[in-house]
PDB file of C-alpha atoms in Angstrom:
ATOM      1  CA  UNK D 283      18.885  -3.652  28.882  1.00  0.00           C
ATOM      2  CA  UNK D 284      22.269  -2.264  29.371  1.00  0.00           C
ATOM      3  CA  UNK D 285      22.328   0.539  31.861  1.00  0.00           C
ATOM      4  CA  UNK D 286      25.636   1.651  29.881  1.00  0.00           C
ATOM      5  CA  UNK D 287      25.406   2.483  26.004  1.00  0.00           C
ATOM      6  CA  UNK D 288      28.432   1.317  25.024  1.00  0.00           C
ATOM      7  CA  UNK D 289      28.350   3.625  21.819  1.00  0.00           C
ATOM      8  CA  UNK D 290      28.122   6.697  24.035  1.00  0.00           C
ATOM      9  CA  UNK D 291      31.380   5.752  25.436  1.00  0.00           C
ATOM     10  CA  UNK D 292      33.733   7.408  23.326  1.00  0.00           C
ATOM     11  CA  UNK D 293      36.820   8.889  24.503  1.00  0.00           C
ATOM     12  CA  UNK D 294      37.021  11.667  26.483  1.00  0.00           C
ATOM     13  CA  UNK D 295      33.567  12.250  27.027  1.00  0.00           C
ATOM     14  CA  UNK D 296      32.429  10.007  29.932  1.00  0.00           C
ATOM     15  CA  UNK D 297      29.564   7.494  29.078  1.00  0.00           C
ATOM     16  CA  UNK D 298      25.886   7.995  28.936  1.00  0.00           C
ATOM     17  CA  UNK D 299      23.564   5.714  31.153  1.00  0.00           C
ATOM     18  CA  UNK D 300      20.020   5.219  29.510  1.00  0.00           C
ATOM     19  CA  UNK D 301      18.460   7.704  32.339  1.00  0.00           C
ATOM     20  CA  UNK D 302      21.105  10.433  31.460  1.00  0.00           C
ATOM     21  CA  UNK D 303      19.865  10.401  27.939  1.00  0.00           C
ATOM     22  CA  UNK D 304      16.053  10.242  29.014  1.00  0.00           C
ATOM     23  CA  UNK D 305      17.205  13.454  31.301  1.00  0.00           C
ATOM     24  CA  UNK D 306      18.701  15.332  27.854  1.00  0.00           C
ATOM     25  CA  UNK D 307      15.781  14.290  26.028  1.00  0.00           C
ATOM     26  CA  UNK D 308      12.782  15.342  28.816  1.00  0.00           C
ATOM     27  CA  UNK D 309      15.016  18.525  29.404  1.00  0.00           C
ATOM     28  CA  UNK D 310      14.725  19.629  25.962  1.00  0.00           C
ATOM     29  CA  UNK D 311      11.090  19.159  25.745  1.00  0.00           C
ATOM     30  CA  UNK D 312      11.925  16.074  22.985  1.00  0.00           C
ATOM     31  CA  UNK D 313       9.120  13.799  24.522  1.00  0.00           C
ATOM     32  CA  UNK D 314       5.679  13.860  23.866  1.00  0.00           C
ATOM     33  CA  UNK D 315       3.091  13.677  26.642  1.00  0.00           C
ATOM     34  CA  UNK D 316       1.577  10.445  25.570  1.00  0.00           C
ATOM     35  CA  UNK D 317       5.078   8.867  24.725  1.00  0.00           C
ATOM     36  CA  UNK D 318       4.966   4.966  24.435  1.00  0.00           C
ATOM     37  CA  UNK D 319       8.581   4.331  24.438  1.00  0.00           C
ATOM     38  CA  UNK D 320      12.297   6.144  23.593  1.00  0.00           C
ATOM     39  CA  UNK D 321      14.649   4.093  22.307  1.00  0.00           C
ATOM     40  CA  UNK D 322      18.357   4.703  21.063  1.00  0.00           C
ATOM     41  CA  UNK D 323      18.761   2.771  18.154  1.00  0.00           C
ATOM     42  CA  UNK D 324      21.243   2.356  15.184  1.00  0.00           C
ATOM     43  CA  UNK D 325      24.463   2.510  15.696  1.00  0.00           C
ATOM     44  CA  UNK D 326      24.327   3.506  18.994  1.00  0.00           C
ATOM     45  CA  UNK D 327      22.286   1.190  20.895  1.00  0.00           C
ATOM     46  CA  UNK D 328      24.980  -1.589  18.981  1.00  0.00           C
ATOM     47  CA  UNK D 329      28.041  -0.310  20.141  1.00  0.00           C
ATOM     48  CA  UNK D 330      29.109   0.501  16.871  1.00  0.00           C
ATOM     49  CA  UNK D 331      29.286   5.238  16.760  1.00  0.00           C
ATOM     50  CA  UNK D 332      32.603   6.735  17.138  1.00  0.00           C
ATOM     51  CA  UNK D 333      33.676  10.527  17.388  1.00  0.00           C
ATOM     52  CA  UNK D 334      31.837  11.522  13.881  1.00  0.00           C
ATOM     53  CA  UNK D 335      28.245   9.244  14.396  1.00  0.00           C
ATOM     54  CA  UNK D 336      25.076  10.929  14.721  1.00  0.00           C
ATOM     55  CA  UNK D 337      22.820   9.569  17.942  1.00  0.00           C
ATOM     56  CA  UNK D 338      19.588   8.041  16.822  1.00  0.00           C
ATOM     57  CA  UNK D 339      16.693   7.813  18.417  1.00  0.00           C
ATOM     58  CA  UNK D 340      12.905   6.383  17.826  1.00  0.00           C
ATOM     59  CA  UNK D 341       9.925   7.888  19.719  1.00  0.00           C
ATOM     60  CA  UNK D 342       6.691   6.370  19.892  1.00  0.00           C
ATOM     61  CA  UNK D 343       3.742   7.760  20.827  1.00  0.00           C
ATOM     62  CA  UNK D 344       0.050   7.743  20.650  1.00  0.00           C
ATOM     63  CA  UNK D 345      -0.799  10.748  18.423  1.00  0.00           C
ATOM     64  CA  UNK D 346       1.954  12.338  16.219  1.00  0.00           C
ATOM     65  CA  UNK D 347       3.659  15.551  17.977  1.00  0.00           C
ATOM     66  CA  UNK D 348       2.269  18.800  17.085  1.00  0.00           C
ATOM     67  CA  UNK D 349       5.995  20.338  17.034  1.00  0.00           C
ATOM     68  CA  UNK D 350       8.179  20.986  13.697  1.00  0.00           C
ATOM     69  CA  UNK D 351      11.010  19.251  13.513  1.00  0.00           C
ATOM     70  CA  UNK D 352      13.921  20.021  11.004  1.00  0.00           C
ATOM     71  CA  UNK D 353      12.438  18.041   8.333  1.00  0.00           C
ATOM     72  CA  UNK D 354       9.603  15.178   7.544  1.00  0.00           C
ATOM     73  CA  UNK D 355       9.694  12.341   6.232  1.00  0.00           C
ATOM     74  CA  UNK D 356       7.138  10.427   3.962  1.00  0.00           C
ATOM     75  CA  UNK D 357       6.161   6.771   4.711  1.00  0.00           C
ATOM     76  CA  UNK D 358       3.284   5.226   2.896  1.00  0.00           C
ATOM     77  CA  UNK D 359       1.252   4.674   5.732  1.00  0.00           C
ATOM     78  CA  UNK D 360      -1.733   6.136   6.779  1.00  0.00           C
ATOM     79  CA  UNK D 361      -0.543   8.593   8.505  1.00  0.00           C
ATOM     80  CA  UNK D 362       2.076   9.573   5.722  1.00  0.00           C
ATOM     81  CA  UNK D 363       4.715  11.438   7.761  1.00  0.00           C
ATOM     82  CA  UNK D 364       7.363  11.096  10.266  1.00  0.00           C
ATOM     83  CA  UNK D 365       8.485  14.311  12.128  1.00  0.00           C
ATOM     84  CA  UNK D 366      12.187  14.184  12.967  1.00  0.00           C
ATOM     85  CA  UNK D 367      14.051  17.127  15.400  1.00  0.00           C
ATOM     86  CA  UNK D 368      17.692  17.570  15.790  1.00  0.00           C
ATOM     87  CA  UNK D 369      19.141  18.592  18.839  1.00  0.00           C
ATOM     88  CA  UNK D 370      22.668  19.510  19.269  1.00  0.00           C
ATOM     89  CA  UNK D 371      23.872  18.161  23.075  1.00  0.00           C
ATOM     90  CA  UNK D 372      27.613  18.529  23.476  1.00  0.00           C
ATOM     91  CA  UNK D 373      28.789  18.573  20.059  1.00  0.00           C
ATOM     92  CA  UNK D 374      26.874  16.128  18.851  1.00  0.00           C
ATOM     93  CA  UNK D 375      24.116  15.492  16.881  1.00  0.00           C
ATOM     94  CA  UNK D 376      21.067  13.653  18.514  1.00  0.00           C
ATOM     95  CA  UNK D 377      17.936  13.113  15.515  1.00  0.00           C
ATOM     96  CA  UNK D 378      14.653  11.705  16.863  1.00  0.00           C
ATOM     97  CA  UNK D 379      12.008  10.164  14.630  1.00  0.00           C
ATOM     98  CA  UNK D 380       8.648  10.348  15.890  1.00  0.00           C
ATOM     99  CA  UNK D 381       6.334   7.416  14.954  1.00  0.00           C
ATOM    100  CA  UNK D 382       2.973   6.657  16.528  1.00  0.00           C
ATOM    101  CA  UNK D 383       1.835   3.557  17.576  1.00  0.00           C
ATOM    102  CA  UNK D 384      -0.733   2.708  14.855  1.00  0.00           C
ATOM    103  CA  UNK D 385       2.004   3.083  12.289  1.00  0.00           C
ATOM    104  CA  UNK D 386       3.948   0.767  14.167  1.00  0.00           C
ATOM    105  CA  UNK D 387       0.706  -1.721  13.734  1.00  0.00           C
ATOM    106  CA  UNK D 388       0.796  -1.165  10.017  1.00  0.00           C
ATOM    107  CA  UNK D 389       4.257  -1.686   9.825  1.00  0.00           C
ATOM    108  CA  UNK D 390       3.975  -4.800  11.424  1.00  0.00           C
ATOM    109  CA  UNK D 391       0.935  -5.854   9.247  1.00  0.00           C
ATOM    110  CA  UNK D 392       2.892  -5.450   5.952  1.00  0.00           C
ATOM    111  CA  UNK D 393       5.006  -8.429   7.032  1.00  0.00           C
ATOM    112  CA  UNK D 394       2.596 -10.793   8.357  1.00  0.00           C
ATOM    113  CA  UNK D 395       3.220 -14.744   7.593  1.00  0.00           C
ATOM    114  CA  UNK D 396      -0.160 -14.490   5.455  1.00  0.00           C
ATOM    115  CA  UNK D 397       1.700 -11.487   2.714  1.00  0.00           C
ATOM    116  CA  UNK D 398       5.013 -13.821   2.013  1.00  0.00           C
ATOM    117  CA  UNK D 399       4.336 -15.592  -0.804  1.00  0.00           C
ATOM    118  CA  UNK D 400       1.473 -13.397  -2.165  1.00  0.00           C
ATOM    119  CA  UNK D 401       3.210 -12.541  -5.520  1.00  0.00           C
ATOM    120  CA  UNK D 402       4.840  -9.096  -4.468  1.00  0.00           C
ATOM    121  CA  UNK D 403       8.298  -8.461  -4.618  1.00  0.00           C
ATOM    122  CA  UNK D 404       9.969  -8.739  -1.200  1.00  0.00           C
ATOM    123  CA  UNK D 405      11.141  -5.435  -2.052  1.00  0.00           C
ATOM    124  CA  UNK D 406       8.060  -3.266  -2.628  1.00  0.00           C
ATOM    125  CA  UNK D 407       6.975  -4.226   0.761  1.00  0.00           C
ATOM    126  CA  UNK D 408       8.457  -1.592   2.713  1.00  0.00           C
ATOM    127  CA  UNK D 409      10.000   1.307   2.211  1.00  0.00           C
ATOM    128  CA  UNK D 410      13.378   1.926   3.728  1.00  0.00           C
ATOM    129  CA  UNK D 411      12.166   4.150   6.681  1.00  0.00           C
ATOM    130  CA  UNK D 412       9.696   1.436   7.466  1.00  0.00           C
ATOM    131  CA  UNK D 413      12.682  -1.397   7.413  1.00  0.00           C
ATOM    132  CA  UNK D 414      15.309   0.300   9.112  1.00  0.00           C
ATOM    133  CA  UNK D 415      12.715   1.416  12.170  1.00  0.00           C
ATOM    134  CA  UNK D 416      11.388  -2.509  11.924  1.00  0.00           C
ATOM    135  CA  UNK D 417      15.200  -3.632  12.267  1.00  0.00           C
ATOM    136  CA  UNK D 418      15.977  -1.406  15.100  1.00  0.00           C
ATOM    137  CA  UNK D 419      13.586  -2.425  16.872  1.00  0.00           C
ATOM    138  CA  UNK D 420      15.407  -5.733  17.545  1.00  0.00           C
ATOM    139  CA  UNK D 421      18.663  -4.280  18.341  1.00  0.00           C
ATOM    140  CA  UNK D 422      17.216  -0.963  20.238  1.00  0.00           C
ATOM    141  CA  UNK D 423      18.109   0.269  23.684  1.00  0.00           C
ATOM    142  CA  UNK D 424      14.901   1.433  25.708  1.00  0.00           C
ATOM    143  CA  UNK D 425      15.392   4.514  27.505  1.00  0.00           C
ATOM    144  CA  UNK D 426      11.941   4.623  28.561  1.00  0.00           C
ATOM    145  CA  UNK D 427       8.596   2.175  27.621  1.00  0.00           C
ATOM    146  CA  UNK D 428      10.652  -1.255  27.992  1.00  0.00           C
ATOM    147  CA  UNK D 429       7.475  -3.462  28.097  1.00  0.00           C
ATOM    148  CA  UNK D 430       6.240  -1.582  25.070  1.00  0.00           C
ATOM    149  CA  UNK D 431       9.594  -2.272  23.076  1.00  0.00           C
ATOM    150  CA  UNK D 432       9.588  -5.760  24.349  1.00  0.00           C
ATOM    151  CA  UNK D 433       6.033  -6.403  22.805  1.00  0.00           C
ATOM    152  CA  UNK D 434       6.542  -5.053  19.187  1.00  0.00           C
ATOM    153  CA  UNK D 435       9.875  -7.248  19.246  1.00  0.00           C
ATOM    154  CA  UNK D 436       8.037 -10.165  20.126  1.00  0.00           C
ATOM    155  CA  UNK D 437       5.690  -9.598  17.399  1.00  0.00           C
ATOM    156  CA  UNK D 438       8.578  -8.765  14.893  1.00  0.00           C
ATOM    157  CA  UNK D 439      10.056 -12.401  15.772  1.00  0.00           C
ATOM    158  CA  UNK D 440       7.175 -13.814  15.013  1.00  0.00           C
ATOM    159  CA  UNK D 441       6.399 -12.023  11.556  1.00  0.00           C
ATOM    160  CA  UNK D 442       7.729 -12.890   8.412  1.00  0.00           C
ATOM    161  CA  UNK D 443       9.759  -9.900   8.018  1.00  0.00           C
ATOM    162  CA  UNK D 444      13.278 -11.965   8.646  1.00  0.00           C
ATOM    163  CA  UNK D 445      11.679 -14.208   5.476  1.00  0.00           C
ATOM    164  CA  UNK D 446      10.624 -10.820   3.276  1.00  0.00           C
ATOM    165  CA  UNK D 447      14.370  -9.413   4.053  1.00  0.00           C
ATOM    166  CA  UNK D 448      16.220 -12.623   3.253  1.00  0.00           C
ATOM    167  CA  UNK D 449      14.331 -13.157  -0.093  1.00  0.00           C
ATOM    168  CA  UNK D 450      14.370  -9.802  -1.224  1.00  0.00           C
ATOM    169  CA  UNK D 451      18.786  -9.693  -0.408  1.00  0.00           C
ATOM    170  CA  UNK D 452      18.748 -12.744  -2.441  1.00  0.00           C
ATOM    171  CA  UNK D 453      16.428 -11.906  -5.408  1.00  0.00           C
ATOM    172  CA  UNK D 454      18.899  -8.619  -5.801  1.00  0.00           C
ATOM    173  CA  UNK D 455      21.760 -11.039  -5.574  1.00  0.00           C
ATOM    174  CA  UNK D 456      20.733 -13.108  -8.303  1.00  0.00           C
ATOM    175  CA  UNK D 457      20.086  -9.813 -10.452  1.00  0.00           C
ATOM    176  CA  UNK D 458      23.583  -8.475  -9.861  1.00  0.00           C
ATOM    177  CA  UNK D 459      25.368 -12.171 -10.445  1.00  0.00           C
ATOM    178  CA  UNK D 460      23.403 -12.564 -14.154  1.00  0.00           C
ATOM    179  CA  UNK D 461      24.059  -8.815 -14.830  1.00  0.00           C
ATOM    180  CA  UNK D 462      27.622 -10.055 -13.876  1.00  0.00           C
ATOM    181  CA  UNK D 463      27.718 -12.612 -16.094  1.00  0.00           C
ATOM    182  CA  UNK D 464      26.484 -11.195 -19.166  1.00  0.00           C
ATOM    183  CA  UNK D 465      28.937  -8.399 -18.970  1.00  0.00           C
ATOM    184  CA  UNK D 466      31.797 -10.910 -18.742  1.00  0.00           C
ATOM    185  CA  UNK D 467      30.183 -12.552 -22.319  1.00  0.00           C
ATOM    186  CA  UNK D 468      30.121  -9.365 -23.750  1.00  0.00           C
ATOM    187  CA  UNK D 469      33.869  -8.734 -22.454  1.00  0.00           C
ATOM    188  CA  UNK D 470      32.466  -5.561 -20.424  1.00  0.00           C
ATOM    189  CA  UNK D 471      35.187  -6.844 -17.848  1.00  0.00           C
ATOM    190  CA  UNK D 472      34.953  -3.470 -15.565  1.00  0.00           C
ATOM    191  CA  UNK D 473      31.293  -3.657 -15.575  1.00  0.00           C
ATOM    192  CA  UNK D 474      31.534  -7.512 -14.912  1.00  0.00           C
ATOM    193  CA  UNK D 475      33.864  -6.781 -11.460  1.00  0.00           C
ATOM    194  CA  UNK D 476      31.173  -4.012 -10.135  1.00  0.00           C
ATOM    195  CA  UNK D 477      28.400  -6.442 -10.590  1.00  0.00           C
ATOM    196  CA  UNK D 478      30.048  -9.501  -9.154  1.00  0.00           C
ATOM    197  CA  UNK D 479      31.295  -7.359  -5.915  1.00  0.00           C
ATOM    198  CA  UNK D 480      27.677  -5.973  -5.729  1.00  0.00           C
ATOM    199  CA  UNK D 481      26.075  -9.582  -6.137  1.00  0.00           C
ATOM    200  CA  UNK D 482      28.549 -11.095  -3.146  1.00  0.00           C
ATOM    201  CA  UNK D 483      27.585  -8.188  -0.793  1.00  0.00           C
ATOM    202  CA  UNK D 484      24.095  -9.207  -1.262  1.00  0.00           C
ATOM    203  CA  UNK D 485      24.196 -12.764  -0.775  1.00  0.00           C
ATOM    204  CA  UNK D 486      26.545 -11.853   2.372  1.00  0.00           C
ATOM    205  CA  UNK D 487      23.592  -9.958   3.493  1.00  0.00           C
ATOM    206  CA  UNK D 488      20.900 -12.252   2.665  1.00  0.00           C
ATOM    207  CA  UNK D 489      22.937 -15.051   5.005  1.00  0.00           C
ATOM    208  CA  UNK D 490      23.010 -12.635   7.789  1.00  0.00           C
ATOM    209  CA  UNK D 491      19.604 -11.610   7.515  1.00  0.00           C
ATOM    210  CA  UNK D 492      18.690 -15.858   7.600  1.00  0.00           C
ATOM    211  CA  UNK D 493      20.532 -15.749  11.245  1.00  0.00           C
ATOM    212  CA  UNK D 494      18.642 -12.770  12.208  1.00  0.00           C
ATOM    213  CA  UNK D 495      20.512  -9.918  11.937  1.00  0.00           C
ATOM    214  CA  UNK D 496      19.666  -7.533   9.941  1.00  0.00           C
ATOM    215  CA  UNK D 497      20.814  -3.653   8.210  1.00  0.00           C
ATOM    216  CA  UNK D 498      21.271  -4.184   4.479  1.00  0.00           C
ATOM    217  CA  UNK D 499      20.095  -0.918   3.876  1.00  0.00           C
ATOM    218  CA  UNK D 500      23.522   0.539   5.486  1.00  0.00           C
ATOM    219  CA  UNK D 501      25.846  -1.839   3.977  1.00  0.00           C
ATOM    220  CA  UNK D 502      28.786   0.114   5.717  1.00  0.00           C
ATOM    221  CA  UNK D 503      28.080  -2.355   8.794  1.00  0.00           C
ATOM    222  CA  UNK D 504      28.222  -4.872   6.944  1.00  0.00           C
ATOM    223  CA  UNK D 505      31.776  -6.299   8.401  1.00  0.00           C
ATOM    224  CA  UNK D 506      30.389  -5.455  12.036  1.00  0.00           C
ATOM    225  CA  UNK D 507      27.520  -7.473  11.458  1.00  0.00           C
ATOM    226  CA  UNK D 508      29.151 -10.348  10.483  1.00  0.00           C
ATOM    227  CA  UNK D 509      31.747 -10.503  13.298  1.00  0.00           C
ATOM    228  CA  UNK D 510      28.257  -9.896  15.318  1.00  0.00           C
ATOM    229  CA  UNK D 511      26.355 -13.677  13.442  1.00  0.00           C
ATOM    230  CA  UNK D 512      29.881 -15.564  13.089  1.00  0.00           C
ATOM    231  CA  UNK D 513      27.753 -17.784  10.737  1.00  0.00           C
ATOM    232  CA  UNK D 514      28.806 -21.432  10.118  1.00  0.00           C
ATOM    233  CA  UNK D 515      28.343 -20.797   6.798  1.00  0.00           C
ATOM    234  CA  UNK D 516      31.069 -18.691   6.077  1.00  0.00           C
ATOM    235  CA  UNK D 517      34.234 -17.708   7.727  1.00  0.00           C
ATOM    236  CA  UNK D 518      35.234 -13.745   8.331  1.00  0.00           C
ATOM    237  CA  UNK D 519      38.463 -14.537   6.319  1.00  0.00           C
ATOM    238  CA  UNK D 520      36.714 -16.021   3.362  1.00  0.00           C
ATOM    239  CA  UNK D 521      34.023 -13.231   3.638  1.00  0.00           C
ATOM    240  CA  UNK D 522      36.295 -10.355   4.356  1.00  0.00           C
ATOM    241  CA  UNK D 523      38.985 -11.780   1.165  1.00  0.00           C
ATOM    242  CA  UNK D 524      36.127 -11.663  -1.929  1.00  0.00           C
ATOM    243  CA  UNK D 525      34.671  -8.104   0.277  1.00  0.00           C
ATOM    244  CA  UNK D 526      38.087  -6.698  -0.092  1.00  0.00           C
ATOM    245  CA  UNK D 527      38.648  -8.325  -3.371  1.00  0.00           C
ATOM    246  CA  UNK D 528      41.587 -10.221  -2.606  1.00  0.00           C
ATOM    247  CA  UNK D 529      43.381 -11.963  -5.700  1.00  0.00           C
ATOM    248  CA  UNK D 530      41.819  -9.958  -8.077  1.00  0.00           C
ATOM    249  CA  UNK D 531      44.033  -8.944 -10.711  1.00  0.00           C
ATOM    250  CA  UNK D 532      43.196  -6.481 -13.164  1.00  0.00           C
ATOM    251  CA  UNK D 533      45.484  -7.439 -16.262  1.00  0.00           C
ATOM    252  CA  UNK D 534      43.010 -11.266 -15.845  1.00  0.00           C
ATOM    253  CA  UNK D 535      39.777 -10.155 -13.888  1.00  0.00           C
ATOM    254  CA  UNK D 536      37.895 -13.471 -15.736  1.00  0.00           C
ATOM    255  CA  UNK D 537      39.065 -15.568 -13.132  1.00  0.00           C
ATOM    256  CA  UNK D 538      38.046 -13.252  -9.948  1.00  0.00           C
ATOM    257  CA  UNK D 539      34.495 -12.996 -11.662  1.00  0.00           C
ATOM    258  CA  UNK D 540      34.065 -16.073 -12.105  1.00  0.00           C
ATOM    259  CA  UNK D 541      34.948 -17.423  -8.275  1.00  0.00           C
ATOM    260  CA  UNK D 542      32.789 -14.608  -7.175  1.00  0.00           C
ATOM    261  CA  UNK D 543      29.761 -16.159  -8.861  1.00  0.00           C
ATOM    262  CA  UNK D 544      30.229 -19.453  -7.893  1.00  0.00           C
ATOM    263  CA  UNK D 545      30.205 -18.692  -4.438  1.00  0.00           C
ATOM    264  CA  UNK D 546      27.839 -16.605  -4.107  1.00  0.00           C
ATOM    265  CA  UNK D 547      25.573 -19.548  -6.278  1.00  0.00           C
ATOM    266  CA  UNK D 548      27.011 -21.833  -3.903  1.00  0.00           C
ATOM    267  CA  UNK D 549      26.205 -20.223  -0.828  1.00  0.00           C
ATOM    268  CA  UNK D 550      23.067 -19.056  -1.690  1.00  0.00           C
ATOM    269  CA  UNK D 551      21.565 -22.613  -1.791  1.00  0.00           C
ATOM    270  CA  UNK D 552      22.334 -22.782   1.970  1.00  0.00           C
ATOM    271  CA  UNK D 553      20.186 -20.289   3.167  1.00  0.00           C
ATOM    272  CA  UNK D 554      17.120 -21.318   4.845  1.00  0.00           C
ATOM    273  CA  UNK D 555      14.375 -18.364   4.657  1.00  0.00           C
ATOM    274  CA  UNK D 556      12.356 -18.435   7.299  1.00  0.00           C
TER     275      UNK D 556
END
């Protein structure tokens, strides 16, 4: 673990070490007495907030906290809620999500080796709170309860979540490219450009996800992401030139469309999921 946060390190506040946070968060009674582990996460722990990013943080604990946060939010788990509380430290604004160990468990169990394959969607198998907390867990910064984030992120490597993600990017991919398509027969060339963008952003994602690194569900990191993977796959210039639609001319989108689609056919078939 870093003992700098990189993403606290925005100009001109000074940076954050992992115990000053720990200090903010025990000094504003933010941490449960049987707390498991606090972890920045998001676009924090990455590197990746600037002067306008929220701080995120995941709390995990044995029993949920009795305390009301600003708001809840549902997960269908057992325990259906997550408690979240806002605190406001220097201008900024720091959420925590409090999440208990036995959801964690659950969580894990939806993505066991033993589900993939079973005949339900890759989508429908977690909701997005579920997936983003899964996906942060690989990329999280431990302020406290290392050993206990080093465990779960063992057991997420081994899982078959990186398989569930990849599959599902893909699946939405293929949706978006034949929507694509039969807007183009139809001549519904406007429709036909939204589609093909969306499909290519998908199978971008689904490539990333293959190497491991995951956050389709905020597709506004999706650049940062892939400067993160480099994959061999792909270049950043051919990437970044269909993301930013480059050549596309609106008086003859057919042709755009159509290169779109191919690639994204093309690089879909060299995607391992796994």
């Amino acid at each position: 673990m870093s003992a700098i946060l990189s993403g606290f390190a925005v100009s001109p506040r000074p940076k954050w070490t992992a115990s000053d946070c720990l200090e903010v968060l025990a000094g504003h009674g933010a941490l449960p007495s049987d707390c498991l582990a606090a972890c920045a996460v998001g676009s924090l722990a990455r590197g990746w907030a600037n002067d306008r990013s929220d701080y995120d943080f995941n709390v995990v604990a044995r029993r949920q906290p009795r305390a009301a946060g600003s708001r809840t939010i549902r997960v269908p788990l057992r325990t259906a809620t997550v408690p979240t509380r806002v605190l406001e430290v220097r201008g900024r604004r720091w959420e925590l999500k409090y999440w208990t160990d036995a959801q964690v468990d659950e969580m894990l169990a939806k993505v066991a080796w033993e589900r993939f394959g079973s005949g339900r969607p890759a989508a429908d198998v977690l909701a997005v709170d579920e997936e983003l907390f899964l996906e942060r867990l690989l990329t999280c910064v431990p302020l406290t309860g290392a050993d206990w984030a080093a465990r779960r992120t063992a057991q997420l490597g081994a899982s078959a979540f990186r398989a569930f993600v990849t599959t599902r990017s893909l699946t939405a991919a293929d949706n978006c490219a034949e929507d694509a398509l039969g807007q183009l027969a139809a001549n519904d060339h406007l429709s036909a450009v939204l589609s093909a963008h969306k499909a290519w952003g998908h199978t971008v994602d689904a490539l990333l996800e293959s190497c491991g690194n995951f956050g389709s569900r905020i597709p506004k990191w999706r650049a940062r992401r892939f400067q993160e993977t480099a994959p061999r796959e792909l270049s950043f210039e051919q990437y970044w030139a269909i993301e930013t639609m480059r050549g596309y001319d609106p008086a003859e989108p057919r042709p755009w469309i159509d290169e779109v689609i191919a690639k994204c056919r093309t690089l879909a078939l060299e995607i391992e999921v796994r």
